[in-house]
Short mmCIF file of C-alpha atoms and ligand atoms in Angstrom, two decimals:
data_model
loop_
_atom_site.label_atom_id
_atom_site.label_comp_id
_atom_site.label_asym_id
_atom_site.label_seq_id
_atom_site.Cartn_x
_atom_site.Cartn_y
_atom_site.Cartn_z
CA MET A 1 133.88 107.90 80.06
CA SER A 2 134.78 111.54 80.70
CA LYS A 3 136.98 112.58 83.66
CA ASP A 4 133.86 113.83 85.46
CA SER A 5 132.11 110.49 84.93
CA VAL A 6 135.11 108.68 86.38
CA THR A 7 134.99 110.96 89.42
CA LEU A 8 131.25 110.37 89.72
CA ALA A 9 131.71 106.60 89.43
CA ASP A 10 134.42 106.74 92.13
CA ASP A 11 132.14 108.76 94.37
CA TYR A 12 129.29 106.27 93.92
CA GLN A 13 131.61 103.35 94.50
CA GLN A 14 132.46 104.81 97.90
CA ARG A 15 128.81 105.41 98.73
CA VAL A 16 127.84 101.86 97.79
CA GLN A 17 130.78 100.51 99.80
CA GLN A 18 129.70 102.60 102.79
CA GLN A 19 126.21 101.05 102.61
CA ARG A 20 127.62 97.55 102.10
CA THR A 21 129.84 97.85 105.18
CA PHE A 22 126.88 99.03 107.24
CA PHE A 23 124.64 96.29 105.87
CA MET A 24 127.18 93.52 106.54
CA LYS A 25 127.73 94.79 110.08
CA SER A 26 124.05 95.24 110.95
CA GLN A 27 122.10 92.69 108.97
CA PRO A 28 119.55 91.40 109.44
CA PHE A 29 117.95 94.61 110.63
CA SER A 30 115.56 93.73 113.45
CA TYR A 31 111.81 94.19 113.27
CA THR A 32 112.12 97.08 115.75
CA TYR A 33 114.79 98.83 113.68
CA ARG A 34 112.79 98.52 110.47
CA LEU A 35 109.67 99.75 112.21
CA GLN A 36 111.52 102.79 113.58
CA GLN A 37 112.95 103.65 110.16
CA LEU A 38 109.60 103.28 108.40
CA LYS A 39 107.97 105.44 111.06
CA LEU A 40 110.72 108.00 110.51
CA LEU A 41 109.98 107.92 106.79
CA LYS A 42 106.30 108.47 107.55
CA GLN A 43 107.04 111.45 109.82
CA THR A 44 109.36 112.88 107.18
CA ILE A 45 106.71 112.62 104.46
CA GLU A 46 104.08 114.12 106.78
CA ALA A 47 106.41 117.00 107.58
CA ASN A 48 107.12 117.66 103.88
CA LYS A 49 103.62 117.06 102.52
CA SER A 50 102.96 120.62 101.43
CA GLN A 51 106.43 121.07 99.89
CA LEU A 52 105.92 117.90 97.86
CA ILE A 53 102.47 118.97 96.67
CA GLU A 54 103.81 122.43 95.78
CA ALA A 55 106.73 120.91 93.85
CA LEU A 56 104.34 118.59 91.98
CA ASP A 57 102.38 121.66 90.99
CA THR A 58 105.53 123.46 89.80
CA ASP A 59 106.88 120.51 87.79
CA LEU A 60 103.69 118.95 86.42
CA SER A 61 100.85 121.36 87.35
CA LYS A 62 99.47 118.36 89.18
CA PRO A 63 96.13 119.24 90.82
CA GLU A 64 96.36 119.02 94.61
CA PHE A 65 93.67 116.33 94.72
CA GLU A 66 95.64 114.11 92.32
CA ALA A 67 98.90 114.90 94.13
CA TYR A 68 97.37 113.61 97.34
CA LEU A 69 95.49 110.67 95.82
CA THR A 70 98.27 109.24 93.69
CA GLU A 71 101.44 110.48 95.37
CA VAL A 72 101.54 111.66 98.99
CA GLY A 73 98.39 109.88 100.20
CA PHE A 74 99.28 106.78 98.20
CA VAL A 75 102.66 106.36 99.91
CA LEU A 76 101.28 107.20 103.36
CA ASN A 77 98.70 104.49 102.85
CA GLU A 78 101.37 102.04 101.65
CA LEU A 79 103.40 102.89 104.75
CA SER A 80 100.46 102.31 107.10
CA ASP A 81 99.75 98.97 105.43
CA THR A 82 103.42 97.96 105.73
CA LEU A 83 103.69 99.05 109.39
CA LYS A 84 100.57 97.05 110.17
CA HIS A 85 101.71 93.82 108.52
CA LEU A 86 105.49 93.88 108.75
CA LYS A 87 105.78 91.57 111.74
CA LYS A 88 103.67 88.94 109.98
CA TRP A 89 105.57 89.32 106.70
CA MET A 90 108.92 88.86 108.48
CA LYS A 91 107.85 85.72 110.29
CA PRO A 92 109.50 82.59 108.86
CA LYS A 93 106.95 80.42 107.10
CA LYS A 94 106.76 76.77 108.14
CA VAL A 95 106.30 74.32 105.28
CA SER A 96 105.77 70.58 105.39
CA THR A 97 108.70 68.17 105.10
CA PRO A 98 108.33 65.00 102.99
CA TYR A 99 108.50 61.74 104.95
CA PHE A 100 111.68 60.55 103.22
CA ILE A 101 113.78 63.35 104.76
CA GLN A 102 112.23 63.08 108.22
CA PRO A 103 112.87 63.77 111.00
CA ALA A 104 113.31 67.44 110.07
CA LYS A 105 111.56 70.81 110.01
CA SER A 106 111.43 73.18 107.05
CA HIS A 107 111.03 76.95 107.01
CA ILE A 108 111.24 79.76 104.48
CA HIS A 109 112.93 82.91 105.79
CA ALA A 110 112.46 86.20 103.93
CA THR A 111 115.99 87.63 104.12
CA PRO A 112 117.23 91.01 102.86
CA LEU A 113 119.03 91.26 99.52
CA GLY A 114 121.60 93.87 100.59
CA VAL A 115 122.35 97.19 98.94
CA CYS A 116 119.59 98.17 96.53
CA LEU A 117 119.35 100.82 93.83
CA ILE A 118 115.99 102.39 92.98
CA ILE A 119 115.73 104.46 89.79
CA SER A 120 112.51 106.41 89.40
CA PRO A 121 110.71 108.19 86.54
CA PHE A 122 109.10 111.62 86.24
CA ASN A 123 105.38 110.92 86.05
CA TYR A 124 104.66 109.98 89.67
CA PRO A 125 107.97 111.23 91.02
CA VAL A 126 106.97 110.92 94.69
CA SER A 127 105.16 107.59 94.77
CA LEU A 128 107.43 105.79 92.33
CA CYS A 129 110.45 106.80 94.39
CA LEU A 130 109.00 106.20 97.86
CA SER A 131 106.78 103.18 97.28
CA PRO A 132 109.68 100.89 96.25
CA LEU A 133 111.76 102.47 99.04
CA ILE A 134 109.14 101.43 101.61
CA ALA A 135 109.28 97.85 100.32
CA ALA A 136 113.10 97.83 100.25
CA LEU A 137 113.41 99.08 103.84
CA ALA A 138 110.63 96.81 105.12
CA ALA A 139 112.56 93.86 103.68
CA GLY A 140 115.70 94.98 105.57
CA ASN A 141 117.87 96.44 102.82
CA THR A 142 119.90 99.61 102.52
CA CYS A 143 119.07 101.80 99.58
CA ILE A 144 120.26 104.40 97.11
CA VAL A 145 117.41 106.17 95.34
CA LYS A 146 117.87 108.11 92.10
CA THR A 147 115.05 110.58 91.34
CA SER A 148 114.05 111.94 87.92
CA GLU A 149 115.85 114.94 86.48
CA LEU A 150 112.67 115.89 84.58
CA THR A 151 110.92 116.92 87.81
CA PRO A 152 113.73 118.93 89.44
CA ASN A 153 111.60 120.59 92.12
CA VAL A 154 110.14 117.32 93.39
CA SER A 155 113.60 115.73 93.23
CA ARG A 156 115.03 118.55 95.33
CA VAL A 157 112.36 118.15 98.04
CA LEU A 158 112.79 114.36 98.03
CA SER A 159 116.56 114.47 98.29
CA THR A 160 116.53 117.14 101.00
CA MET A 161 114.00 115.28 103.12
CA ILE A 162 115.53 111.81 102.65
CA ASN A 163 119.12 112.90 103.12
CA SER A 164 118.37 114.89 106.24
CA ALA A 165 116.26 112.13 107.83
CA PHE A 166 118.48 109.09 107.20
CA ALA A 167 122.12 108.21 107.67
CA PRO A 168 123.80 107.89 104.24
CA GLU A 169 125.01 104.38 105.02
CA TYR A 170 121.35 103.34 105.32
CA VAL A 171 119.41 105.42 102.77
CA GLN A 172 120.49 108.17 100.45
CA CYS A 173 118.86 110.03 97.60
CA ILE A 174 120.69 111.16 94.49
CA GLU A 175 119.41 113.75 92.04
CA GLY A 176 120.79 113.55 88.55
CA ASP A 177 120.46 112.67 84.91
CA VAL A 178 121.73 109.92 82.61
CA GLU A 179 125.35 110.56 83.58
CA HIS A 180 124.51 109.77 87.19
CA VAL A 181 122.58 106.62 86.30
CA THR A 182 125.49 105.50 84.12
CA ALA A 183 127.92 105.97 87.00
CA LEU A 184 125.57 104.14 89.37
CA LEU A 185 125.03 101.22 87.01
CA VAL A 186 128.73 100.29 86.99
CA GLN A 187 128.55 99.69 90.76
CA LYS A 188 127.79 96.33 92.28
CA PHE A 189 124.30 96.38 93.79
CA ASP A 190 122.38 93.42 95.14
CA HIS A 191 119.21 94.48 93.37
CA ILE A 192 118.22 97.19 90.92
CA PHE A 193 114.61 98.34 90.89
CA PHE A 194 113.94 100.45 87.81
CA THR A 195 110.73 102.23 86.84
CA GLY A 196 110.71 103.93 83.46
CA SER A 197 110.59 103.36 79.73
CA SER A 198 111.30 100.05 78.00
CA GLU A 199 114.21 101.64 76.10
CA VAL A 200 116.03 102.66 79.28
CA GLY A 201 114.96 99.40 80.93
CA LYS A 202 117.04 97.56 78.32
CA ILE A 203 120.08 99.70 79.16
CA VAL A 204 119.62 99.03 82.89
CA MET A 205 119.29 95.29 82.33
CA GLN A 206 122.35 95.16 80.07
CA GLN A 207 124.47 96.95 82.65
CA ALA A 208 123.10 94.81 85.48
CA ALA A 209 123.80 91.62 83.52
CA LYS A 210 127.53 92.43 83.49
CA GLN A 211 127.55 91.75 87.24
CA LEU A 212 124.60 89.34 87.27
CA THR A 213 122.66 91.81 89.39
CA PRO A 214 118.98 90.88 89.59
CA VAL A 215 116.56 93.52 88.34
CA THR A 216 112.96 94.54 88.70
CA LEU A 217 111.81 96.45 85.65
CA GLU A 218 108.56 98.39 85.93
CA LEU A 219 108.05 99.54 82.36
CA GLY A 220 105.27 100.94 80.17
CA GLY A 221 103.51 100.12 76.95
CA LYS A 222 100.15 100.43 75.29
CA SER A 223 97.32 99.44 77.63
CA PRO A 224 94.05 98.77 75.79
CA CYS A 225 90.43 99.34 76.84
CA ILE A 226 88.04 96.87 75.29
CA VAL A 227 84.47 98.14 75.29
CA CYS A 228 82.14 95.29 74.39
CA ALA A 229 78.70 95.57 72.85
CA ASP A 230 77.06 94.71 76.20
CA ALA A 231 79.10 97.25 78.23
CA ASN A 232 77.51 99.83 80.50
CA ILE A 233 78.54 102.64 78.13
CA ASP A 234 77.97 105.52 80.55
CA ILE A 235 80.18 103.92 83.20
CA ALA A 236 82.79 102.90 80.61
CA VAL A 237 83.00 106.47 79.30
CA LYS A 238 83.33 107.99 82.79
CA ARG A 239 86.01 105.57 83.90
CA ILE A 240 88.01 105.63 80.67
CA VAL A 241 88.11 109.44 80.71
CA TYR A 242 89.17 109.31 84.36
CA GLY A 243 91.97 106.82 83.64
CA LYS A 244 93.15 108.66 80.56
CA MET A 245 93.13 112.20 81.96
CA LEU A 246 94.64 111.39 85.36
CA ASN A 247 98.05 113.12 85.44
CA THR A 248 97.27 114.40 81.92
CA GLY A 249 97.66 110.92 80.47
CA GLN A 250 101.17 110.51 81.88
CA THR A 251 100.38 107.26 83.68
CA CYS A 252 102.07 103.96 82.87
CA VAL A 253 98.70 102.15 83.11
CA ALA A 254 96.63 104.88 81.45
CA PRO A 255 94.19 103.55 78.85
CA ASP A 256 96.40 104.04 75.80
CA TYR A 257 93.76 103.22 73.18
CA VAL A 258 90.16 102.00 72.98
CA LEU A 259 88.81 99.04 71.06
CA VAL A 260 85.04 99.43 70.87
CA ALA A 261 82.48 97.03 69.43
CA ASP A 262 81.25 98.22 66.02
CA SER A 263 77.60 98.10 67.07
CA ILE A 264 78.03 100.72 69.85
CA LYS A 265 80.90 102.71 68.36
CA GLN A 266 78.99 105.89 67.50
CA GLU A 267 77.06 105.98 70.78
CA PHE A 268 80.32 105.45 72.70
CA ILE A 269 82.12 108.23 70.80
CA ASP A 270 79.22 110.68 71.23
CA LYS A 271 79.13 110.02 74.97
CA LEU A 272 82.93 110.28 75.24
CA VAL A 273 82.88 113.67 73.52
CA GLY A 274 80.01 114.78 75.78
CA ARG A 275 81.89 113.69 78.91
CA ILE A 276 85.09 115.50 77.93
CA ASN A 277 83.18 118.67 77.08
CA LYS A 278 81.31 118.46 80.39
CA LEU A 279 84.46 117.90 82.48
CA TYR A 280 86.87 120.26 80.77
CA GLY A 281 84.58 122.87 79.15
CA ASN A 282 85.27 125.07 76.15
CA GLU A 283 88.67 126.12 77.39
CA PRO A 284 90.37 123.05 78.88
CA SER A 285 93.64 124.98 79.12
CA LYS A 286 92.07 127.05 81.91
CA ASN A 287 90.65 124.04 83.77
CA PRO A 288 92.56 123.43 87.02
CA ALA A 289 91.83 119.68 86.86
CA LEU A 290 94.12 119.35 83.84
CA GLY A 291 97.87 119.28 84.46
CA ARG A 292 100.68 119.88 82.00
CA ILE A 293 103.06 117.65 80.06
CA VAL A 294 106.42 117.31 81.78
CA ASN A 295 108.43 119.22 79.15
CA GLN A 296 108.31 120.74 75.67
CA ARG A 297 110.03 117.72 74.08
CA HIS A 298 107.26 115.37 75.20
CA THR A 299 104.56 117.95 74.33
CA SER A 300 105.96 118.21 70.83
CA ARG A 301 106.19 114.40 70.54
CA ILE A 302 102.53 113.98 71.57
CA SER A 303 101.35 116.82 69.31
CA GLU A 304 102.90 115.04 66.33
CA LEU A 305 100.73 112.00 67.03
CA ILE A 306 97.53 114.03 66.59
CA GLU A 307 96.00 113.67 63.11
CA GLN A 308 93.61 116.62 62.95
CA GLU A 309 91.31 114.99 60.36
CA LYS A 310 90.66 112.13 62.80
CA VAL A 311 90.02 114.33 65.87
CA VAL A 312 86.46 114.21 67.26
CA VAL A 313 87.17 116.40 70.28
CA GLY A 314 90.19 118.48 71.33
CA GLY A 315 93.25 118.50 69.13
CA GLN A 316 94.63 121.87 70.35
CA PHE A 317 98.12 122.15 71.80
CA ASP A 318 100.66 124.75 72.86
CA ILE A 319 104.18 123.42 73.01
CA GLU A 320 105.64 126.36 74.88
CA GLN A 321 102.96 126.07 77.59
CA ARG A 322 103.36 122.24 77.64
CA TYR A 323 99.62 121.99 76.98
CA ILE A 324 97.69 119.32 75.11
CA ALA A 325 93.87 119.47 75.14
CA PRO A 326 91.98 116.29 76.06
CA THR A 327 91.73 114.74 72.62
CA VAL A 328 89.88 111.80 71.08
CA MET A 329 90.70 110.47 67.63
CA ALA A 330 88.40 108.04 65.80
CA ASN A 331 88.80 105.68 62.83
CA ILE A 332 92.32 104.76 63.81
CA GLU A 333 94.26 101.98 62.13
CA LEU A 334 97.09 99.90 63.50
CA SER A 335 99.48 101.48 61.02
CA ASP A 336 98.80 105.04 62.31
CA ALA A 337 101.68 106.79 64.08
CA ILE A 338 99.70 106.95 67.32
CA MET A 339 99.62 103.13 67.47
CA GLN A 340 103.41 102.85 67.12
CA GLN A 341 104.39 104.13 70.56
CA GLU A 342 103.12 104.59 74.10
CA ILE A 343 101.19 107.89 73.95
CA PHE A 344 101.76 109.11 77.52
CA GLY A 345 99.52 112.13 77.07
CA PRO A 346 95.80 113.06 77.01
CA VAL A 347 95.13 111.74 73.50
CA LEU A 348 92.85 108.74 73.08
CA PRO A 349 92.70 106.88 69.76
CA ILE A 350 89.70 104.65 69.01
CA MET A 351 89.58 101.56 66.84
CA SER A 352 86.61 99.25 66.46
CA PHE A 353 86.14 95.47 66.31
CA THR A 354 83.48 93.13 65.03
CA ASP A 355 84.11 90.20 67.40
CA HIS A 356 86.28 89.36 70.39
CA ASP A 357 88.79 87.45 68.26
CA GLN A 358 89.45 90.56 66.23
CA ALA A 359 89.95 92.62 69.38
CA LEU A 360 92.44 90.04 70.67
CA GLN A 361 94.27 90.01 67.32
CA ILE A 362 94.72 93.79 67.45
CA ILE A 363 96.19 93.59 70.97
CA GLU A 364 98.49 90.74 69.97
CA ALA A 365 99.63 92.57 66.81
CA LEU A 366 101.41 95.16 68.97
CA PRO A 367 104.97 94.26 69.94
CA ALA A 368 104.59 94.28 73.74
CA HIS A 369 102.20 92.67 76.18
CA PRO A 370 100.39 95.57 77.84
CA LEU A 371 101.05 96.59 81.43
CA ALA A 372 97.29 96.72 81.97
CA ALA A 373 94.13 95.88 80.04
CA TYR A 374 90.64 97.14 80.78
CA ILE A 375 87.57 95.13 79.86
CA PHE A 376 84.16 96.76 79.83
CA SER A 377 81.40 94.17 79.64
CA GLU A 378 78.38 93.16 81.70
CA ASN A 379 78.72 89.53 80.65
CA GLN A 380 80.68 87.27 82.98
CA SER A 381 81.76 84.79 80.30
CA THR A 382 83.05 87.65 78.11
CA GLN A 383 84.90 89.11 81.10
CA SER A 384 86.38 85.71 81.86
CA LEU A 385 87.29 84.94 78.22
CA LEU A 386 89.04 88.26 77.64
CA SER A 387 90.79 88.43 81.01
CA THR A 388 92.13 84.89 80.48
CA LYS A 389 93.21 85.41 76.88
CA ILE A 390 94.85 88.84 77.15
CA GLN A 391 98.47 88.63 78.26
CA ALA A 392 98.83 91.75 80.40
CA GLY A 393 100.54 92.74 83.64
CA GLY A 394 97.14 93.31 85.26
CA ILE A 395 93.49 93.49 84.34
CA ALA A 396 90.65 95.65 85.59
CA ILE A 397 87.12 94.73 84.64
CA ASN A 398 84.72 97.66 84.30
CA HIS A 399 87.27 100.10 85.69
CA CYS A 400 90.59 101.74 84.88
CA ILE A 401 93.75 101.97 87.03
CA GLN A 402 91.98 100.98 90.27
CA HIS A 403 93.74 97.59 90.45
CA LEU A 404 96.85 99.54 91.46
CA ALA A 405 95.13 100.91 94.52
CA ASN A 406 94.77 97.47 96.10
CA PRO A 407 98.01 96.64 97.93
CA ASN A 408 96.98 92.98 98.00
CA LEU A 409 97.34 92.78 94.22
CA PRO A 410 100.85 92.50 92.74
CA PHE A 411 101.63 95.34 90.36
CA GLY A 412 104.01 94.73 87.47
CA GLY A 413 104.29 93.90 83.81
CA VAL A 414 104.79 90.82 81.70
CA GLY A 415 107.17 90.38 78.78
CA LEU A 416 108.18 93.77 77.42
CA SER A 417 106.02 95.62 79.98
CA GLY A 418 108.23 94.51 82.84
CA ILE A 419 109.86 91.99 85.10
CA GLY A 420 108.68 91.45 88.67
CA SER A 421 105.95 93.07 90.70
CA TYR A 422 105.42 94.92 93.98
CA HIS A 423 102.96 96.73 96.31
CA GLY A 424 102.15 95.57 99.82
CA LYS A 425 103.49 92.12 100.68
CA HIS A 426 104.49 91.62 97.03
CA GLY A 427 106.95 94.51 97.41
CA PHE A 428 108.35 93.02 100.60
CA ASP A 429 108.83 89.71 98.78
CA ARG A 430 110.36 91.46 95.76
CA PHE A 431 113.10 92.93 97.93
CA SER A 432 113.65 89.69 99.88
CA HIS A 433 115.41 86.46 99.21
CA GLN A 434 113.32 83.42 100.10
CA LYS A 435 115.91 81.45 102.03
CA SER A 436 115.18 77.75 102.57
CA VAL A 437 116.17 76.40 105.95
CA LEU A 438 115.91 72.68 106.64
CA SER A 439 116.66 71.69 110.20
CA ALA A 440 117.27 67.96 110.59
CA SER A 441 117.14 66.05 113.88
CA THR A 442 119.99 63.86 115.02
CA TRP A 443 118.08 61.36 117.16
CA LEU A 444 117.41 59.21 114.10
CA ASP A 445 119.77 58.63 111.17
CA LEU A 446 118.18 56.44 108.51
CA PRO A 447 120.87 54.63 106.50
CA LEU A 448 118.99 54.62 103.20
CA ILE A 449 120.91 57.46 101.47
CA TYR A 450 124.40 56.27 102.43
CA PRO A 451 126.51 53.69 100.57
CA PRO A 452 126.61 50.78 100.27
CA TYR A 453 123.58 51.04 97.96
CA LYS A 454 123.12 47.31 97.58
CA HIS A 455 119.44 46.26 97.94
CA LYS A 456 118.39 49.88 98.48
CA LEU A 457 117.46 50.76 94.89
CA SER A 458 114.25 48.74 94.86
CA LEU A 459 113.09 50.49 98.04
CA LEU A 460 113.98 53.87 96.53
CA LYS A 461 111.95 53.06 93.42
CA LYS A 462 108.95 52.24 95.59
CA MET A 463 109.31 55.56 97.41
CA PHE A 464 109.98 57.82 94.35
CA LYS A 465 107.34 57.10 91.77
P1 NAD B 1 112.79 107.12 81.44
O1 NAD B 1 113.04 105.72 81.12
O2 NAD B 1 113.15 108.15 80.43
O3 NAD B 1 113.57 107.55 82.77
C1 NAD B 1 113.51 106.79 83.96
C2 NAD B 1 114.80 106.95 84.72
O4 NAD B 1 115.87 106.49 83.91
C3 NAD B 1 115.11 108.38 85.11
O5 NAD B 1 115.54 108.39 86.47
C4 NAD B 1 116.23 108.79 84.18
O6 NAD B 1 117.20 109.62 84.80
C5 NAD B 1 116.89 107.48 83.82
N1 NAD B 1 117.40 107.48 82.44
C6 NAD B 1 116.89 108.13 81.36
N2 NAD B 1 117.62 107.87 80.26
C7 NAD B 1 118.62 107.04 80.63
C8 NAD B 1 119.71 106.42 79.96
N3 NAD B 1 119.92 106.62 78.66
N4 NAD B 1 120.54 105.63 80.67
C9 NAD B 1 120.34 105.42 81.98
N5 NAD B 1 119.31 105.99 82.68
C10 NAD B 1 118.49 106.80 82.02
O7 NAD B 1 111.25 107.22 81.84
P2 NAD B 1 110.39 108.50 82.15
O8 NAD B 1 110.25 109.28 80.88
O9 NAD B 1 110.88 109.21 83.35
O10 NAD B 1 109.00 107.82 82.53
C11 NAD B 1 108.06 107.43 81.58
C12 NAD B 1 108.13 105.95 81.27
O11 NAD B 1 108.11 105.18 82.47
C13 NAD B 1 106.92 105.48 80.47
O12 NAD B 1 107.34 104.54 79.52
C14 NAD B 1 106.06 104.81 81.53
O13 NAD B 1 105.15 103.86 81.01
C15 NAD B 1 107.08 104.21 82.41
N6 NAD B 1 106.53 104.02 83.76
C16 NAD B 1 106.31 102.76 84.21
C17 NAD B 1 105.72 102.58 85.46
C18 NAD B 1 105.45 101.22 86.02
O14 NAD B 1 105.23 101.15 87.23
N7 NAD B 1 105.46 100.16 85.25
C19 NAD B 1 105.42 103.69 86.24
C20 NAD B 1 105.67 104.93 85.73
C21 NAD B 1 106.24 105.11 84.50
#
């Protein structure tokens, strides 16, 4: 570690200690306190709405509609849902008590974890910073949030608004790159909530393991779309293009690749090409609905995945302008470069399958379980077969990405696509410890469990069988 890193680590140690002292003194934060703080967060977001949308435009050329739908509006909605349900979520849950430990009452209390660290990525820099923060504060924790260095303008607005609204011992926002994360990860947190790539997820988990700090890892991967022979092709095409082009393909649950039934392959491709041409026109680079790739490094990486001889639409790019045209590539094989990594850009490779088993084998041949899988079929038994067989973080049938918009559904990965889930009550639970509290009565004290054990074993065997 360099001298600067040591200084940084010392600084972060003090900040974490400051939050821990406050947490120990104040916990558990009351319902009223949490409500006030969440309302303050809501007011702060409302007051900074236009700055956030402007910064999203500067960093990612994110269209205002998308910026509202997936970032600002998304977190405001999550906040409203949390404010509405918080009292109910906080209420201890009564559970039954088996007869052999009666008389007693049993409850589960959702208690805060303590001082939490949230590390967020670049692609939805507002929602993936604030959505976990809402859950962490609702559950009664204090929080340090680290924003992405790849979206510096959004990070600046977030840190200014968070740090001016909240006391640092309760919530603080840190802007910074790897060096900052490294200095943060040597601190003792009670929970680390990381959203980002699987590679960095491994680093976070290794560091956390040194102090046995529990982690939530919201990672990425290759999410397939399976378009079956009986699919409504027009709807499939519309929704796949929507899911793929949202945020210029830089979405963790974007359809990464398509598996289409052989019998409808050509019709599907023709309609896909038609849809892209209709939406983005002859000069997609001038279309305001298409954003830009976050930086030249990622633009160059994506451009190298395009095999021009396989392109059926698009294929153009401009690294300096961080531009990649909406692109579809057909006749793809598992060994192609584009199938070796998460694409994270507006390029859609297409493979075909003869039967469902072959489609499943292709998905299973890839190293990670996908974060999402999309099944397009009109047949309920096909929908049921594929959604049961595919090991994925989440499934949407006949749609893309929309499962994320339902706060009642847990959002998270499985296996290499992540650990743990959140959104709505699931986020509150993720940032809570489920504390068991058994309260026994003293008016009756059955002697069964106490020595001497003589003659009690046969009774025990009758009870426990
Ligand atoms: P990333 O992993 O490069 O960065 C995420 C965070 O980790 C950033 O705050 C960054 O500062 C930090 N970081 C980067 N390198 C680090 C290192 N070597 N050591 C410690 N910290 C480091 O991810 P990204 O490029 O910002 O985001 C894209 C990835 O995130 C994609 O893989 C995508 O699928 C995934 N993602 C997942 C979800 C989800 O909810 N599951 C959501 C969005 C993005």
